[in-house]
Amino acid sequence: MLSQYPASIHASRWSDLTYSAIFAVVTIPNSIPSARKHSDDWFRNWFDEDYLALYQHRDSTEARLFLDNVRERFQHLGSQGVFDLACGAGRHSWVLATEFDWPVVGLDLSLSLLNEAIKHEPIPAKGRPIFVRGDLRQLPFQDTSCHLVLSAFTSFGYFSDNSEHQTTLNEMGRVLCAGGVLILDLMNPSVAIENLVPEDETSRNNWRVKQSRRYVSESKRIEKTIELIARNGETRVVQESVRLFTPDELTAMLQAAGMKLIDRWGEYDASPFDPTRSKRMISIAERT
Ligand SMILES: C[S@@+](CC[C@H](N)C(=O)[O-])C[C@H]1O[C@@H](n2cnc3c(N)ncnc32)[C@H](O)[C@@H]1O
C-alpha cells in the first residue's frame, strides 16, 4: 500500500512516527528524481521479488550479527534515531526497531522491496520501523534530524555519474547531527577484484542462474550480468554495475561531506579492516 506523508520527518516527531500505526510505505512528494532523466539507472528495475529470491541468504541472521556489534558501540546514538538508507526489504530496520527498540526510518527506492518490508510477521506490540520511499541523492529528511545512518550491504556505488556518490554522502552528512555517525558497509575493493569469479552457474529457486563478472579498471566498476533461466526456458537478464572505492578515496569523500573517519571494520564481526584480506570495508565516520 502506498500513501502520502505530507511533511518532512523531523527529529522532534520521532516518537510519534515510530509508535504510530503506519503500516504503509510513505512517499514524500517530489523527493524522487525523475526516471526519465536517469534512464540509465539499472538499479530502478532490478531490486524486486527476483532479487530477494536470489539473495535470500542475506537474511536477518546476518543482519543481527552486524547490528549486535553496532549496538555495542553506538547504543547511545542509535537509541535516539536511525535512518536505514537503502533498507531494501527491511532486514536491518526490523532488528533495530523490534530487538533494540531504536526509533528507525528505513528508506528505499524500490516499492516492491518496501512492500515486502511492511509485511513483517508477527506484528510486534511496540517499535515498528517507518518505511519511506525515496532516493539517496535527495533525502526527504530535514538537516541534523538523526544520530545514526546505516548503509548496509553494498548499497552505495550504483550511479553512472560519480559525482552523485559525493551527492549521496553529502546528503547523509546533512541529515546527521553533529557527533552523529554514518556506518557505510561496502565491498573491500582489492579483495573483491582479486577474488572475482568470471563465470559460474548454479541452481536456485527453480532457476538456473548464470552469472558473469568483470572488473573494468577505466570506470573502476564491477560489471555483473545475471541470467535467471526458469524451467520453461523463460529468461530474465539483469545487469549490476557497482563502482568500487579505495579506502583513501572514500575517506576523502567522507571528509568532503563533513564527516571524519573514526574506524574501519573488515567483517560484520567488527574485526579490524585489513586491505589485503577483509571481505568488507565498513567505514565508520563521525559528523564533525
Ligand atoms: C544490495 S541492496 C541492499 C538492501 C539492504 N540494505 C539489505 O542489506 O538487505 C541495495 C538496495 O539499494 C536500493 N537503492 C538503490 N539505489 C537507490 C537510490 N538511488 N535510492 C534509494 N535506494 C536505492 C535498492 O532498491 C536496494 O534495496
Short mmCIF file of N, CA and C in Angstrom, two decimals, residues 61-233:
data_model
loop_
_atom_site.label_atom_id
_atom_site.label_comp_id
_atom_site.label_asym_id
_atom_site.label_seq_id
_atom_site.Cartn_x
_atom_site.Cartn_y
_atom_site.Cartn_z
N THR A 61 19.56 -13.07 10.10
CA THR A 61 20.64 -13.63 10.94
C THR A 61 21.94 -12.90 10.67
N GLU A 62 22.22 -12.70 9.37
CA GLU A 62 23.44 -11.96 9.01
C GLU A 62 23.33 -10.51 9.51
N ALA A 63 22.15 -9.93 9.34
CA ALA A 63 21.95 -8.54 9.78
C ALA A 63 22.20 -8.43 11.28
N ARG A 64 21.69 -9.42 12.04
CA ARG A 64 21.79 -9.36 13.51
C ARG A 64 23.25 -9.42 13.97
N LEU A 65 24.06 -10.24 13.30
CA LEU A 65 25.47 -10.36 13.66
C LEU A 65 26.16 -9.00 13.55
N PHE A 66 25.88 -8.32 12.44
CA PHE A 66 26.43 -6.99 12.20
C PHE A 66 25.91 -5.99 13.24
N LEU A 67 24.58 -6.02 13.41
CA LEU A 67 23.96 -4.99 14.24
C LEU A 67 24.27 -5.14 15.73
N ASP A 68 24.50 -6.37 16.18
CA ASP A 68 24.90 -6.55 17.59
C ASP A 68 26.19 -5.78 17.86
N ASN A 69 27.08 -5.77 16.88
CA ASN A 69 28.33 -5.02 17.04
C ASN A 69 28.09 -3.52 16.94
N VAL A 70 27.16 -3.12 16.10
CA VAL A 70 26.80 -1.69 16.01
C VAL A 70 26.22 -1.24 17.35
N ARG A 71 25.35 -2.09 17.92
CA ARG A 71 24.73 -1.70 19.20
C ARG A 71 25.76 -1.58 20.32
N GLU A 72 26.69 -2.53 20.33
CA GLU A 72 27.70 -2.50 21.40
C GLU A 72 28.43 -1.16 21.42
N ARG A 73 28.67 -0.62 20.24
CA ARG A 73 29.47 0.61 20.17
C ARG A 73 28.61 1.88 20.15
N PHE A 74 27.39 1.78 19.56
CA PHE A 74 26.64 3.02 19.29
C PHE A 74 25.24 3.05 19.88
N GLN A 75 25.02 2.31 20.97
CA GLN A 75 23.70 2.32 21.62
C GLN A 75 23.26 3.75 21.94
N HIS A 76 24.21 4.59 22.41
CA HIS A 76 23.86 5.96 22.83
C HIS A 76 23.35 6.78 21.64
N LEU A 77 23.79 6.46 20.43
CA LEU A 77 23.31 7.20 19.24
C LEU A 77 22.06 6.53 18.66
N GLY A 78 22.13 5.23 18.50
CA GLY A 78 21.01 4.50 17.86
C GLY A 78 19.71 4.69 18.62
N SER A 79 19.79 4.75 19.94
CA SER A 79 18.57 4.86 20.74
C SER A 79 17.88 6.21 20.52
N GLN A 80 18.60 7.15 19.86
CA GLN A 80 17.99 8.47 19.59
C GLN A 80 17.44 8.59 18.17
N GLY A 81 17.68 7.60 17.34
CA GLY A 81 17.09 7.63 15.99
C GLY A 81 18.05 7.24 14.89
N VAL A 82 17.60 6.30 14.05
CA VAL A 82 18.44 5.75 12.98
C VAL A 82 17.73 5.89 11.63
N PHE A 83 18.48 6.25 10.60
CA PHE A 83 18.00 6.10 9.22
C PHE A 83 18.71 4.90 8.61
N ASP A 84 17.93 3.91 8.16
CA ASP A 84 18.49 2.75 7.45
C ASP A 84 18.30 3.07 5.96
N LEU A 85 19.38 3.56 5.33
CA LEU A 85 19.25 4.11 3.97
C LEU A 85 19.55 3.05 2.92
N ALA A 86 18.61 2.90 1.98
CA ALA A 86 18.59 1.76 1.05
C ALA A 86 18.35 0.49 1.88
N CYS A 87 17.22 0.50 2.58
CA CYS A 87 16.90 -0.56 3.55
C CYS A 87 16.40 -1.83 2.89
N GLY A 88 16.10 -1.79 1.59
CA GLY A 88 15.59 -2.97 0.90
C GLY A 88 14.33 -3.49 1.56
N ALA A 89 14.29 -4.80 1.82
CA ALA A 89 13.10 -5.40 2.44
C ALA A 89 13.12 -5.27 3.96
N GLY A 90 14.04 -4.47 4.48
CA GLY A 90 13.96 -4.07 5.88
C GLY A 90 14.58 -5.02 6.89
N ARG A 91 15.50 -5.91 6.43
CA ARG A 91 16.02 -6.88 7.41
C ARG A 91 16.78 -6.22 8.55
N HIS A 92 17.48 -5.10 8.28
CA HIS A 92 18.17 -4.41 9.38
C HIS A 92 17.18 -3.56 10.18
N SER A 93 16.29 -2.86 9.47
CA SER A 93 15.33 -1.97 10.17
C SER A 93 14.53 -2.72 11.23
N TRP A 94 14.10 -3.94 10.90
CA TRP A 94 13.26 -4.68 11.85
C TRP A 94 14.02 -5.11 13.08
N VAL A 95 15.28 -5.53 12.89
CA VAL A 95 16.09 -5.92 14.06
C VAL A 95 16.30 -4.69 14.95
N LEU A 96 16.65 -3.56 14.32
CA LEU A 96 16.92 -2.33 15.09
C LEU A 96 15.68 -1.89 15.88
N ALA A 97 14.53 -1.97 15.22
CA ALA A 97 13.31 -1.44 15.85
C ALA A 97 12.74 -2.41 16.89
N THR A 98 12.66 -3.70 16.56
CA THR A 98 11.94 -4.61 17.46
C THR A 98 12.85 -5.27 18.49
N GLU A 99 14.12 -5.47 18.15
CA GLU A 99 15.00 -6.14 19.12
C GLU A 99 15.79 -5.13 19.95
N PHE A 100 16.15 -3.99 19.32
CA PHE A 100 16.93 -3.00 20.08
C PHE A 100 16.03 -1.88 20.63
N ASP A 101 14.81 -1.80 20.08
CA ASP A 101 13.89 -0.75 20.49
C ASP A 101 14.40 0.65 20.10
N TRP A 102 15.07 0.74 18.97
CA TRP A 102 15.55 2.03 18.47
C TRP A 102 14.51 2.60 17.50
N PRO A 103 14.33 3.91 17.49
CA PRO A 103 13.41 4.51 16.50
C PRO A 103 14.06 4.46 15.12
N VAL A 104 13.37 3.86 14.14
CA VAL A 104 14.00 3.62 12.84
C VAL A 104 13.12 4.09 11.70
N VAL A 105 13.75 4.80 10.76
CA VAL A 105 13.11 5.07 9.47
C VAL A 105 13.95 4.37 8.40
N GLY A 106 13.33 3.47 7.65
CA GLY A 106 14.01 2.81 6.54
C GLY A 106 13.60 3.49 5.25
N LEU A 107 14.58 3.78 4.39
CA LEU A 107 14.27 4.43 3.11
C LEU A 107 14.82 3.58 1.97
N ASP A 108 14.03 3.45 0.92
CA ASP A 108 14.50 2.74 -0.28
C ASP A 108 13.73 3.28 -1.49
N LEU A 109 14.32 3.02 -2.66
CA LEU A 109 13.68 3.44 -3.91
C LEU A 109 12.69 2.39 -4.41
N SER A 110 12.94 1.15 -4.03
CA SER A 110 12.16 0.05 -4.61
C SER A 110 10.84 -0.16 -3.87
N LEU A 111 9.76 0.07 -4.59
CA LEU A 111 8.44 -0.12 -3.99
C LEU A 111 8.19 -1.60 -3.70
N SER A 112 8.69 -2.49 -4.60
CA SER A 112 8.48 -3.94 -4.35
C SER A 112 9.13 -4.35 -3.04
N LEU A 113 10.38 -3.89 -2.80
CA LEU A 113 11.06 -4.30 -1.57
C LEU A 113 10.42 -3.64 -0.35
N LEU A 114 9.98 -2.39 -0.49
CA LEU A 114 9.33 -1.73 0.64
C LEU A 114 8.01 -2.43 0.98
N ASN A 115 7.31 -2.90 -0.04
CA ASN A 115 6.06 -3.62 0.23
C ASN A 115 6.33 -4.95 0.93
N GLU A 116 7.49 -5.56 0.67
CA GLU A 116 7.90 -6.74 1.44
C GLU A 116 8.22 -6.33 2.87
N ALA A 117 8.91 -5.18 3.00
CA ALA A 117 9.35 -4.74 4.33
C ALA A 117 8.17 -4.55 5.29
N ILE A 118 7.06 -4.07 4.79
CA ILE A 118 5.94 -3.81 5.73
C ILE A 118 5.16 -5.08 6.09
N LYS A 119 5.48 -6.20 5.40
CA LYS A 119 4.75 -7.46 5.69
C LYS A 119 5.45 -8.25 6.77
N HIS A 120 5.80 -7.67 7.87
CA HIS A 120 6.56 -8.39 8.88
C HIS A 120 5.63 -9.17 9.80
N GLU A 121 5.96 -10.45 10.04
CA GLU A 121 5.14 -11.27 10.94
C GLU A 121 6.02 -11.79 12.07
N PRO A 122 5.55 -11.95 13.28
CA PRO A 122 4.30 -11.38 13.76
C PRO A 122 4.46 -9.87 13.98
N ILE A 123 3.34 -9.17 13.97
CA ILE A 123 3.38 -7.72 14.18
C ILE A 123 3.78 -7.48 15.64
N PRO A 124 4.89 -6.82 15.88
CA PRO A 124 5.29 -6.61 17.27
C PRO A 124 4.40 -5.60 17.98
N ALA A 125 4.33 -5.75 19.30
CA ALA A 125 3.47 -4.86 20.08
C ALA A 125 4.00 -3.44 20.06
N LYS A 126 5.31 -3.29 20.01
CA LYS A 126 5.87 -1.93 20.05
C LYS A 126 7.01 -1.84 19.05
N GLY A 127 7.37 -0.60 18.73
CA GLY A 127 8.58 -0.37 17.97
C GLY A 127 8.58 -0.88 16.55
N ARG A 128 7.73 -0.33 15.70
CA ARG A 128 7.79 -0.67 14.27
C ARG A 128 8.63 0.38 13.57
N PRO A 129 9.40 -0.04 12.55
CA PRO A 129 10.06 0.99 11.73
C PRO A 129 9.04 1.69 10.84
N ILE A 130 9.39 2.88 10.41
CA ILE A 130 8.62 3.59 9.38
C ILE A 130 9.35 3.35 8.08
N PHE A 131 8.63 3.05 7.01
CA PHE A 131 9.28 2.85 5.71
C PHE A 131 8.89 3.96 4.75
N VAL A 132 9.91 4.58 4.17
CA VAL A 132 9.73 5.74 3.29
C VAL A 132 10.30 5.41 1.93
N ARG A 133 9.57 5.78 0.88
CA ARG A 133 10.13 5.63 -0.46
C ARG A 133 10.86 6.92 -0.82
N GLY A 134 12.12 6.79 -1.23
CA GLY A 134 12.88 7.99 -1.59
C GLY A 134 14.18 7.62 -2.26
N ASP A 135 14.94 8.63 -2.64
CA ASP A 135 16.20 8.45 -3.36
C ASP A 135 17.35 8.97 -2.51
N LEU A 136 18.42 8.21 -2.52
CA LEU A 136 19.59 8.57 -1.70
C LEU A 136 20.16 9.93 -2.06
N ARG A 137 19.96 10.34 -3.30
CA ARG A 137 20.56 11.60 -3.77
C ARG A 137 19.80 12.82 -3.29
N GLN A 138 18.63 12.58 -2.75
CA GLN A 138 17.77 13.71 -2.35
C GLN A 138 16.92 13.23 -1.17
N LEU A 139 17.52 13.13 -0.02
CA LEU A 139 16.81 12.52 1.11
C LEU A 139 15.68 13.42 1.59
N PRO A 140 14.52 12.84 1.81
CA PRO A 140 13.36 13.65 2.22
C PRO A 140 13.33 13.89 3.74
N PHE A 141 14.49 14.21 4.30
CA PHE A 141 14.59 14.43 5.74
C PHE A 141 15.23 15.78 6.01
N GLN A 142 14.90 16.34 7.14
CA GLN A 142 15.46 17.65 7.49
C GLN A 142 16.92 17.54 7.93
N ASP A 143 17.64 18.66 7.87
CA ASP A 143 19.03 18.72 8.33
C ASP A 143 19.10 18.26 9.79
N THR A 144 20.19 17.63 10.13
CA THR A 144 20.52 17.20 11.51
C THR A 144 19.34 16.47 12.20
N SER A 145 18.65 15.64 11.44
CA SER A 145 17.45 15.01 12.02
C SER A 145 17.70 13.59 12.54
N CYS A 146 18.94 13.08 12.49
CA CYS A 146 19.14 11.77 13.11
C CYS A 146 20.56 11.63 13.64
N HIS A 147 20.75 10.56 14.43
CA HIS A 147 22.02 10.36 15.15
C HIS A 147 22.87 9.26 14.52
N LEU A 148 22.20 8.35 13.81
CA LEU A 148 22.96 7.24 13.22
C LEU A 148 22.38 6.96 11.83
N VAL A 149 23.28 6.88 10.83
CA VAL A 149 22.85 6.49 9.48
C VAL A 149 23.53 5.16 9.16
N LEU A 150 22.71 4.22 8.71
CA LEU A 150 23.24 2.91 8.33
C LEU A 150 23.05 2.74 6.82
N SER A 151 24.13 2.36 6.14
CA SER A 151 24.02 1.98 4.72
C SER A 151 24.62 0.59 4.62
N ALA A 152 23.75 -0.44 4.57
CA ALA A 152 24.22 -1.82 4.72
C ALA A 152 24.27 -2.56 3.40
N PHE A 153 25.24 -3.43 3.27
CA PHE A 153 25.37 -4.40 2.18
C PHE A 153 25.43 -3.76 0.79
N THR A 154 26.51 -3.03 0.58
CA THR A 154 26.83 -2.50 -0.76
C THR A 154 25.64 -1.79 -1.41
N SER A 155 25.12 -0.80 -0.71
CA SER A 155 24.01 -0.04 -1.26
C SER A 155 24.47 1.31 -1.79
N PHE A 156 25.74 1.41 -2.08
CA PHE A 156 26.36 2.68 -2.49
C PHE A 156 27.35 2.34 -3.60
N GLY A 157 27.36 3.18 -4.67
CA GLY A 157 28.30 2.93 -5.78
C GLY A 157 27.58 2.61 -7.08
N TYR A 158 26.27 2.84 -7.12
CA TYR A 158 25.48 2.41 -8.28
C TYR A 158 25.40 3.45 -9.40
N PHE A 159 25.65 4.73 -9.09
CA PHE A 159 25.37 5.78 -10.07
C PHE A 159 26.41 5.82 -11.17
N SER A 160 25.97 6.09 -12.42
CA SER A 160 26.93 6.15 -13.53
C SER A 160 27.76 7.44 -13.47
N ASP A 161 27.15 8.50 -12.93
CA ASP A 161 27.88 9.76 -12.76
C ASP A 161 28.49 9.76 -11.35
N ASN A 162 29.82 9.67 -11.29
CA ASN A 162 30.46 9.51 -9.98
C ASN A 162 30.18 10.67 -9.01
N SER A 163 29.88 11.86 -9.55
CA SER A 163 29.63 12.98 -8.64
C SER A 163 28.37 12.72 -7.80
N GLU A 164 27.49 11.82 -8.27
CA GLU A 164 26.28 11.54 -7.50
C GLU A 164 26.58 10.72 -6.24
N HIS A 165 27.74 10.04 -6.23
CA HIS A 165 28.13 9.35 -4.99
C HIS A 165 28.51 10.38 -3.93
N GLN A 166 29.19 11.43 -4.38
CA GLN A 166 29.52 12.50 -3.43
C GLN A 166 28.22 13.18 -2.95
N THR A 167 27.29 13.40 -3.90
CA THR A 167 26.00 13.99 -3.52
C THR A 167 25.32 13.16 -2.43
N THR A 168 25.38 11.83 -2.59
CA THR A 168 24.75 10.94 -1.61
C THR A 168 25.41 11.07 -0.24
N LEU A 169 26.76 11.10 -0.23
CA LEU A 169 27.44 11.26 1.07
C LEU A 169 27.12 12.62 1.67
N ASN A 170 27.03 13.64 0.81
CA ASN A 170 26.66 14.98 1.32
C ASN A 170 25.29 14.94 1.99
N GLU A 171 24.37 14.20 1.36
CA GLU A 171 23.02 14.08 1.94
C GLU A 171 23.06 13.36 3.29
N MET A 172 23.89 12.31 3.35
CA MET A 172 23.99 11.58 4.62
C MET A 172 24.57 12.49 5.70
N GLY A 173 25.59 13.28 5.32
CA GLY A 173 26.19 14.22 6.25
C GLY A 173 25.19 15.29 6.68
N ARG A 174 24.37 15.71 5.74
CA ARG A 174 23.39 16.78 6.03
C ARG A 174 22.37 16.34 7.08
N VAL A 175 21.90 15.09 6.99
CA VAL A 175 20.83 14.67 7.90
C VAL A 175 21.35 14.24 9.28
N LEU A 176 22.67 14.04 9.37
CA LEU A 176 23.24 13.65 10.67
C LEU A 176 23.46 14.89 11.54
N CYS A 177 23.19 14.75 12.83
CA CYS A 177 23.51 15.87 13.73
C CYS A 177 24.99 15.80 14.10
N ALA A 178 25.55 16.88 14.61
CA ALA A 178 26.97 16.90 14.98
C ALA A 178 27.23 15.78 15.99
N GLY A 179 28.29 15.03 15.75
CA GLY A 179 28.60 13.88 16.62
C GLY A 179 27.87 12.61 16.20
N GLY A 180 26.95 12.74 15.25
CA GLY A 180 26.25 11.56 14.71
C GLY A 180 27.20 10.73 13.84
N VAL A 181 26.81 9.49 13.57
CA VAL A 181 27.73 8.56 12.91
C VAL A 181 27.07 7.89 11.69
N LEU A 182 27.89 7.78 10.64
CA LEU A 182 27.50 7.01 9.44
C LEU A 182 28.25 5.69 9.45
N ILE A 183 27.51 4.60 9.19
CA ILE A 183 28.15 3.28 9.04
C ILE A 183 27.89 2.83 7.60
N LEU A 184 28.97 2.79 6.83
CA LEU A 184 28.85 2.56 5.38
C LEU A 184 29.53 1.24 5.05
N ASP A 185 28.70 0.26 4.67
CA ASP A 185 29.18 -1.13 4.51
C ASP A 185 29.35 -1.46 3.02
N LEU A 186 30.61 -1.50 2.57
CA LEU A 186 30.89 -1.77 1.15
C LEU A 186 31.81 -2.96 1.01
N MET A 187 31.97 -3.42 -0.25
CA MET A 187 32.97 -4.45 -0.53
C MET A 187 34.36 -3.86 -0.32
N ASN A 188 35.29 -4.70 0.10
CA ASN A 188 36.69 -4.27 0.10
C ASN A 188 37.19 -4.39 -1.35
N PRO A 189 37.55 -3.28 -2.00
CA PRO A 189 37.80 -3.33 -3.43
C PRO A 189 38.92 -4.29 -3.84
N SER A 190 40.04 -4.29 -3.10
CA SER A 190 41.15 -5.13 -3.57
C SER A 190 40.81 -6.61 -3.47
N VAL A 191 40.15 -7.01 -2.40
CA VAL A 191 39.79 -8.43 -2.25
C VAL A 191 38.67 -8.80 -3.24
N ALA A 192 37.74 -7.87 -3.45
CA ALA A 192 36.65 -8.16 -4.42
C ALA A 192 37.23 -8.39 -5.81
N ILE A 193 38.19 -7.56 -6.20
CA ILE A 193 38.77 -7.71 -7.56
C ILE A 193 39.58 -9.01 -7.64
N GLU A 194 40.37 -9.27 -6.61
CA GLU A 194 41.24 -10.45 -6.64
C GLU A 194 40.43 -11.74 -6.69
N ASN A 195 39.29 -11.75 -6.01
CA ASN A 195 38.51 -13.00 -5.92
C ASN A 195 37.34 -13.06 -6.90
N LEU A 196 37.35 -12.16 -7.86
CA LEU A 196 36.21 -12.12 -8.79
C LEU A 196 36.14 -13.44 -9.59
N VAL A 197 34.97 -14.07 -9.57
CA VAL A 197 34.79 -15.32 -10.34
C VAL A 197 34.21 -14.90 -11.69
N PRO A 198 34.95 -15.09 -12.80
CA PRO A 198 34.48 -14.56 -14.08
C PRO A 198 33.12 -15.12 -14.51
N GLU A 199 32.91 -16.43 -14.26
CA GLU A 199 31.63 -17.03 -14.65
C GLU A 199 31.27 -18.15 -13.71
N ASP A 200 30.00 -18.32 -13.43
CA ASP A 200 29.56 -19.55 -12.76
C ASP A 200 28.10 -19.82 -13.08
N GLU A 201 27.68 -21.02 -12.72
CA GLU A 201 26.30 -21.41 -12.99
C GLU A 201 25.81 -22.22 -11.79
N THR A 202 24.65 -21.85 -11.26
CA THR A 202 24.11 -22.56 -10.09
C THR A 202 22.62 -22.77 -10.30
N SER A 203 22.02 -23.55 -9.38
CA SER A 203 20.56 -23.69 -9.39
C SER A 203 20.02 -23.03 -8.15
N ARG A 204 19.02 -22.21 -8.31
CA ARG A 204 18.42 -21.58 -7.15
C ARG A 204 16.98 -21.21 -7.46
N ASN A 205 16.10 -21.61 -6.49
CA ASN A 205 14.74 -21.11 -6.58
C ASN A 205 14.06 -21.43 -7.91
N ASN A 206 14.18 -22.66 -8.38
CA ASN A 206 13.60 -23.08 -9.67
C ASN A 206 14.23 -22.40 -10.87
N TRP A 207 15.36 -21.74 -10.67
CA TRP A 207 16.04 -21.15 -11.82
C TRP A 207 17.40 -21.83 -12.02
N ARG A 208 17.89 -21.78 -13.24
CA ARG A 208 19.31 -21.94 -13.47
C ARG A 208 19.84 -20.52 -13.49
N VAL A 209 20.89 -20.26 -12.73
CA VAL A 209 21.40 -18.89 -12.62
C VAL A 209 22.81 -18.84 -13.20
N LYS A 210 22.95 -18.11 -14.30
CA LYS A 210 24.28 -17.95 -14.90
C LYS A 210 24.76 -16.54 -14.59
N GLN A 211 25.97 -16.44 -14.04
CA GLN A 211 26.47 -15.10 -13.70
C GLN A 211 27.84 -14.89 -14.33
N SER A 212 28.06 -13.71 -14.88
CA SER A 212 29.41 -13.37 -15.34
C SER A 212 29.79 -12.03 -14.74
N ARG A 213 31.08 -11.92 -14.40
CA ARG A 213 31.55 -10.73 -13.68
C ARG A 213 32.88 -10.28 -14.25
N ARG A 214 33.07 -8.98 -14.32
CA ARG A 214 34.39 -8.47 -14.72
C ARG A 214 34.61 -7.13 -14.04
N TYR A 215 35.90 -6.84 -13.84
CA TYR A 215 36.24 -5.53 -13.29
C TYR A 215 36.75 -4.67 -14.43
N VAL A 216 36.19 -3.47 -14.57
CA VAL A 216 36.60 -2.55 -15.64
C VAL A 216 37.45 -1.46 -14.98
N SER A 217 38.76 -1.50 -15.23
CA SER A 217 39.64 -0.60 -14.47
C SER A 217 39.42 0.87 -14.84
N GLU A 218 39.02 1.15 -16.10
CA GLU A 218 38.81 2.56 -16.51
C GLU A 218 37.69 3.19 -15.68
N SER A 219 36.62 2.44 -15.50
CA SER A 219 35.48 3.03 -14.76
C SER A 219 35.52 2.66 -13.28
N LYS A 220 36.46 1.76 -12.89
CA LYS A 220 36.58 1.27 -11.51
C LYS A 220 35.29 0.58 -11.05
N ARG A 221 34.67 -0.15 -11.97
CA ARG A 221 33.38 -0.76 -11.64
C ARG A 221 33.42 -2.27 -11.82
N ILE A 222 32.67 -2.96 -10.97
CA ILE A 222 32.41 -4.38 -11.23
C ILE A 222 31.10 -4.45 -12.01
N GLU A 223 31.21 -5.08 -13.18
CA GLU A 223 30.03 -5.25 -14.04
C GLU A 223 29.62 -6.72 -13.95
N LYS A 224 28.37 -6.94 -13.60
CA LYS A 224 27.91 -8.32 -13.41
C LYS A 224 26.66 -8.54 -14.24
N THR A 225 26.63 -9.63 -14.99
CA THR A 225 25.41 -9.98 -15.73
C THR A 225 24.84 -11.24 -15.11
N ILE A 226 23.56 -11.17 -14.81
CA ILE A 226 22.89 -12.32 -14.18
C ILE A 226 21.77 -12.79 -15.11
N GLU A 227 21.82 -14.08 -15.46
CA GLU A 227 20.73 -14.65 -16.28
C GLU A 227 19.94 -15.59 -15.40
N LEU A 228 18.66 -15.34 -15.26
CA LEU A 228 17.78 -16.23 -14.49
C LEU A 228 16.96 -17.02 -15.50
N ILE A 229 17.19 -18.33 -15.53
CA ILE A 229 16.52 -19.15 -16.56
C ILE A 229 15.52 -20.08 -15.87
N ALA A 230 14.24 -19.85 -16.13
CA ALA A 230 13.19 -20.64 -15.49
C ALA A 230 13.09 -22.00 -16.17
N ARG A 231 12.35 -22.95 -15.50
CA ARG A 231 12.22 -24.32 -16.04
C ARG A 231 11.61 -24.30 -17.44
N ASN A 232 10.69 -23.38 -17.68
CA ASN A 232 10.04 -23.33 -19.00
C ASN A 232 10.89 -22.58 -20.03
N GLY A 233 12.11 -22.23 -19.66
CA GLY A 233 13.02 -21.58 -20.60
C GLY A 233 12.95 -20.07 -20.60
#
